[in-house]
PDB file of C-alpha atoms in Angstrom:
ATOM      1  CA  MET D   1      34.412-144.951 184.417  1.00 43.00           C
ATOM      2  CA  GLU D   2      32.800-144.481 187.840  1.00 44.00           C
ATOM      3  CA  SER D   3      32.935-140.677 187.600  1.00 49.00           C
ATOM      4  CA  GLU D   4      31.418-140.893 184.121  1.00 51.00           C
ATOM      5  CA  ALA D   5      28.541-142.952 185.516  1.00 46.00           C
ATOM      6  CA  ARG D   6      28.126-140.486 188.417  1.00 47.00           C
ATOM      7  CA  ASN D   7      27.992-137.554 185.942  1.00 47.00           C
ATOM      8  CA  GLN D   8      25.359-139.409 183.914  1.00 47.00           C
ATOM      9  CA  ILE D   9      23.238-139.817 187.055  1.00 48.00           C
ATOM     10  CA  ASN D  10      23.688-136.156 188.026  1.00 54.00           C
ATOM     11  CA  ASN D  11      22.733-134.983 184.539  1.00 60.00           C
ATOM     12  CA  ASN D  12      19.564-137.077 184.591  1.00 69.00           C
ATOM     13  CA  TYR D  13      18.287-136.330 188.080  1.00 71.00           C
ATOM     14  CA  ASP D  14      14.976-134.949 186.886  1.00 77.00           C
ATOM     15  CA  LYS D  15      14.055-138.164 185.073  1.00 84.00           C
ATOM     16  CA  PHE D  16      12.257-139.561 188.130  1.00 89.00           C
ATOM     17  CA  PHE D  17      11.306-138.689 191.702  1.00 91.00           C
ATOM     18  CA  TYR D  18      11.491-140.859 194.778  1.00 88.00           C
ATOM     19  CA  ALA D  19      10.540-139.306 198.123  1.00 87.00           C
ATOM     20  CA  THR D  20      13.227-141.019 200.201  1.00 86.00           C
ATOM     21  CA  MET D  21      16.333-140.249 198.190  1.00 91.00           C
ATOM     22  CA  CYS D  22      18.422-137.211 197.388  1.00 94.00           C
ATOM     23  CA  HIS D  23      16.917-135.783 194.232  1.00 94.00           C
ATOM     24  CA  VAL D  24      20.333-134.942 192.761  1.00 93.00           C
ATOM     25  CA  CYS D  25      22.581-137.938 193.501  1.00 92.00           C
ATOM     26  CA  LYS D  26      19.824-140.489 194.263  1.00 91.00           C
ATOM     27  CA  ARG D  27      21.531-141.605 197.499  1.00 91.00           C
ATOM     28  CA  PHE D  28      19.286-143.137 200.158  1.00 88.00           C
ATOM     29  CA  GLY D  29      19.236-145.542 203.072  1.00 84.00           C
ATOM     30  CA  ASP D  30      21.348-145.939 206.182  1.00 82.00           C
ATOM     31  CA  GLY D  31      23.966-143.255 206.590  1.00 87.00           C
ATOM     32  CA  VAL D  32      22.228-140.772 204.297  1.00 89.00           C
ATOM     33  CA  SER D  33      20.679-137.869 206.164  1.00 89.00           C
ATOM     34  CA  LEU D  34      18.091-136.218 203.950  1.00 90.00           C
ATOM     35  CA  LYS D  35      16.793-132.694 204.423  1.00 92.00           C
ATOM     36  CA  ARG D  36      13.531-131.640 202.870  1.00 90.00           C
ATOM     37  CA  CYS D  37      13.126-128.343 201.079  1.00 94.00           C
ATOM     38  CA  SER D  38      12.149-125.947 203.857  1.00 92.00           C
ATOM     39  CA  ASN D  39       9.645-124.170 201.611  1.00 92.00           C
ATOM     40  CA  CYS D  40       7.614-126.813 199.784  1.00 91.00           C
ATOM     41  CA  LYS D  41       8.656-129.807 201.944  1.00 88.00           C
ATOM     42  CA  MET D  42       8.151-132.100 198.982  1.00 90.00           C
ATOM     43  CA  ILE D  43      11.693-132.834 197.804  1.00 94.00           C
ATOM     44  CA  SER D  44      14.807-134.004 199.668  1.00 92.00           C
ATOM     45  CA  TYR D  45      18.538-133.509 199.354  1.00 95.00           C
ATOM     46  CA  CYS D  46      21.533-135.108 201.073  1.00 95.00           C
ATOM     47  CA  SER D  47      23.440-131.814 201.265  1.00 95.00           C
ATOM     48  CA  LYS D  48      23.153-128.044 200.905  1.00 96.00           C
ATOM     49  CA  LYS D  49      25.397-128.393 197.853  1.00 95.00           C
ATOM     50  CA  HIS D  50      22.849-130.583 196.068  1.00 95.00           C
ATOM     51  CA  GLN D  51      19.980-128.344 197.145  1.00 96.00           C
ATOM     52  CA  LYS D  52      21.781-125.303 195.712  1.00 95.00           C
ATOM     53  CA  GLN D  53      22.675-127.234 192.555  1.00 93.00           C
ATOM     54  CA  HIS D  54      19.002-128.017 191.941  1.00 94.00           C
ATOM     55  CA  TRP D  55      17.543-124.687 193.142  1.00 96.00           C
ATOM     56  CA  GLN D  56      17.286-122.936 189.758  1.00 94.00           C
ATOM     57  CA  GLN D  57      15.231-125.842 188.420  1.00 93.00           C
ATOM     58  CA  HIS D  58      13.210-126.350 191.599  1.00 96.00           C
ATOM     59  CA  LYS D  59      12.519-122.673 192.366  1.00 97.00           C
ATOM     60  CA  PRO D  60       9.506-122.095 190.040  1.00 97.00           C
ATOM     61  CA  LEU D  61       7.755-125.261 191.228  1.00 97.00           C
ATOM     62  CA  CYS D  62       8.578-124.538 194.865  1.00 97.00           C
ATOM     63  CA  LYS D  63       7.158-121.015 194.632  1.00 96.00           C
ATOM     64  CA  ALA D  64       4.044-122.280 192.824  1.00 96.00           C
ATOM     65  CA  ILE D  65       3.435-124.854 195.575  1.00 94.00           C
ATOM     66  CA  GLN D  66       3.757-122.128 198.211  1.00 92.00           C
ATOM     67  CA  ASN D  67       1.431-119.876 196.211  1.00 91.00           C
ATOM     68  CA  VAL D  68      -1.259-122.563 196.098  1.00 91.00           C
ATOM     69  CA  ARG D  69      -0.877-123.375 199.797  1.00 87.00           C
ATOM     70  CA  GLN D  70      -0.823-119.768 201.024  1.00 84.00           C
ATOM     71  CA  GLY D  71      -2.515-117.816 198.283  1.00 70.00           C
ATOM     72  CA  ARG D  72      -6.071-117.213 197.270  1.00 57.00           C
ATOM     73  CA  GLN D  73      -6.549-120.895 196.590  1.00 55.00           C
ATOM     74  CA  GLY D  74      -5.848-121.703 200.251  1.00 56.00           C
ATOM     75  CA  TYR D  75      -5.296-125.319 199.324  1.00 61.00           C
ATOM     76  CA  ASP D  76      -4.110-127.581 202.134  1.00 62.00           C
ATOM     77  CA  MET D  77      -2.309-130.811 201.228  1.00 60.00           C
ATOM     78  CA  ASN D  78      -2.519-131.877 204.884  1.00 60.00           C
ATOM     79  CA  VAL D  79      -6.223-132.548 204.436  1.00 64.00           C
ATOM     80  CA  ARG D  80      -6.584-136.219 203.627  1.00 64.00           C
ATOM     81  CA  GLY D  81      -9.518-138.024 202.080  1.00 65.00           C
ATOM     82  CA  GLU D  82     -11.369-140.801 203.874  1.00 69.00           C
ATOM     83  CA  THR D  83     -10.810-143.217 201.007  1.00 78.00           C
ATOM     84  CA  PRO D  84      -7.883-143.820 198.643  1.00 78.00           C
ATOM     85  CA  GLU D  85     -10.024-142.383 195.849  1.00 85.00           C
ATOM     86  CA  GLU D  86     -10.649-139.150 197.765  1.00 83.00           C
ATOM     87  CA  TRP D  87      -6.935-138.830 198.573  1.00 81.00           C
ATOM     88  CA  THR D  88      -6.091-139.354 194.897  1.00 85.00           C
ATOM     89  CA  ASP D  89      -8.591-136.637 193.956  1.00 87.00           C
ATOM     90  CA  ILE D  90      -7.020-134.232 196.480  1.00 85.00           C
ATOM     91  CA  LYS D  91      -3.545-134.822 195.028  1.00 86.00           C
ATOM     92  CA  GLN D  92      -4.870-134.425 191.470  1.00 92.00           C
ATOM     93  CA  MET D  93      -6.498-131.094 192.362  1.00 90.00           C
ATOM     94  CA  PHE D  94      -3.291-129.860 194.004  1.00 91.00           C
ATOM     95  CA  MET D  95      -1.341-130.764 190.831  1.00 94.00           C
ATOM     96  CA  LEU D  96      -3.873-128.918 188.684  1.00 95.00           C
ATOM     97  CA  LEU D  97      -3.700-125.775 190.831  1.00 94.00           C
ATOM     98  CA  VAL D  98       0.112-125.764 190.817  1.00 95.00           C
ATOM     99  CA  SER D  99       0.126-126.311 187.057  1.00 97.00           C
ATOM    100  CA  ARG D 100      -2.177-123.304 186.622  1.00 96.00           C
ATOM    101  CA  VAL D 101       0.108-121.112 188.729  1.00 95.00           C
ATOM    102  CA  LEU D 102       3.105-122.240 186.646  1.00 97.00           C
ATOM    103  CA  LYS D 103       1.108-121.685 183.429  1.00 98.00           C
ATOM    104  CA  ARG D 104       2.446-124.954 182.044  1.00 98.00           C
ATOM    105  CA  ARG D 105       2.000-128.682 182.331  1.00 97.00           C
ATOM    106  CA  LEU D 106       3.922-130.450 185.061  1.00 97.00           C
ATOM    107  CA  THR D 107       6.796-132.668 184.003  1.00 95.00           C
ATOM    108  CA  MET D 108       6.612-136.401 184.713  1.00 94.00           C
ATOM    109  CA  CYS D 109       9.047-135.972 187.606  1.00 94.00           C
ATOM    110  CA  GLU D 110       6.974-133.131 189.082  1.00 95.00           C
ATOM    111  CA  MET D 111       3.789-135.194 188.820  1.00 95.00           C
ATOM    112  CA  GLN D 112       5.535-138.005 190.698  1.00 94.00           C
ATOM    113  CA  MET D 113       6.266-135.563 193.551  1.00 92.00           C
ATOM    114  CA  PHE D 114       2.536-135.030 194.025  1.00 90.00           C
ATOM    115  CA  LYS D 115       1.380-138.573 193.352  1.00 89.00           C
ATOM    116  CA  PHE D 116       3.987-140.310 195.514  1.00 86.00           C
ATOM    117  CA  PRO D 117       4.895-137.979 198.395  1.00 84.00           C
ATOM    118  CA  ARG D 118       6.582-139.105 201.593  1.00 81.00           C
ATOM    119  CA  GLU D 119       3.474-140.206 203.467  1.00 77.00           C
ATOM    120  CA  CYS D 120       2.065-142.972 205.646  1.00 74.00           C
ATOM    121  CA  LEU D 121       0.801-145.895 203.593  1.00 71.00           C
ATOM    122  CA  ILE D 122      -2.279-146.249 205.794  1.00 70.00           C
ATOM    123  CA  CYS D 123      -3.474-142.805 206.947  1.00 70.00           C
ATOM    124  CA  HIS D 124      -1.532-140.612 204.459  1.00 69.00           C
ATOM    125  CA  GLU D 125       0.058-138.555 207.255  1.00 69.00           C
ATOM    126  CA  ARG D 126       2.812-136.336 205.815  1.00 69.00           C
ATOM    127  CA  ASP D 127       4.221-134.615 208.914  1.00 67.00           C
ATOM    128  CA  ALA D 128       7.948-135.464 209.075  1.00 63.00           C
ATOM    129  CA  GLN D 129       7.949-135.822 212.878  1.00 64.00           C
ATOM    130  CA  SER D 130       5.127-138.375 212.723  1.00 66.00           C
ATOM    131  CA  LEU D 131       6.703-140.617 210.092  1.00 67.00           C
ATOM    132  CA  LYS D 132       9.103-143.510 210.532  1.00 62.00           C
ATOM    133  CA  ASP D 133      11.051-144.678 207.493  1.00 57.00           C
ATOM    134  CA  LEU D 134      10.799-148.381 206.849  1.00 50.00           C
ATOM    135  CA  THR D 135      12.405-150.381 204.075  1.00 44.00           C
ATOM    136  CA  TRP D 136       9.878-149.485 201.386  1.00 46.00           C
ATOM    137  CA  VAL D 137       7.087-147.581 203.096  1.00 51.00           C
ATOM    138  CA  PHE D 138       6.371-145.125 205.888  1.00 52.00           C
ATOM    139  CA  THR D 139       4.104-145.482 208.874  1.00 52.00           C
ATOM    140  CA  SER D 140       2.871-142.706 211.093  1.00 52.00           C
ATOM    141  CA  ILE D 141       2.816-142.769 214.883  1.00 51.00           C
ATOM    142  CA  LYS D 142      -0.945-143.296 214.980  1.00 55.00           C
ATOM    143  CA  THR D 143      -0.941-146.253 212.559  1.00 53.00           C
ATOM    144  CA  ARG D 144       2.026-148.261 213.864  1.00 51.00           C
ATOM    145  CA  GLY D 145       0.908-151.804 214.533  1.00 53.00           C
ATOM    146  CA  ARG D 146      -1.783-151.641 211.849  1.00 51.00           C
ATOM    147  CA  GLY D 147      -1.607-152.517 208.212  1.00 50.00           C
ATOM    148  CA  PRO D 148       0.577-154.757 206.049  1.00 48.00           C
ATOM    149  CA  LEU D 149       3.763-154.469 208.117  1.00 45.00           C
ATOM    150  CA  SER D 150       2.226-155.418 211.475  1.00 44.00           C
TER     151      SER D 150
END
């Protein structure tokens, strides 16, 4: 019964995205060491095995993200807007550019990767070294002591 449930989870891993859990097995929290994709840095896995398992599905999106970041578009997701609206616009534009490179619409799960990345709730910092995982949100070094969790 448990293995059947585990297989069901593994077969449905692209149904949703959450930045702080393994994309394949959905494990998270204490004792789970996640590694981000070294290319796009937008998706995490708990093991090389899960990263390899998901690679064929992730590869086109990963390459499209790299193309947008490094290519003619020169788009930089590290630039953050001054307001939440500006930051939302930046993420929307990034999604549009990646979608154009892929020559298809993004799936719901892929859109969630762009809309809800691992970032600071306050300043939208995305650098892994600057972020501290909290129970339900991240804070960056420069915003600790500010905001709703102070």
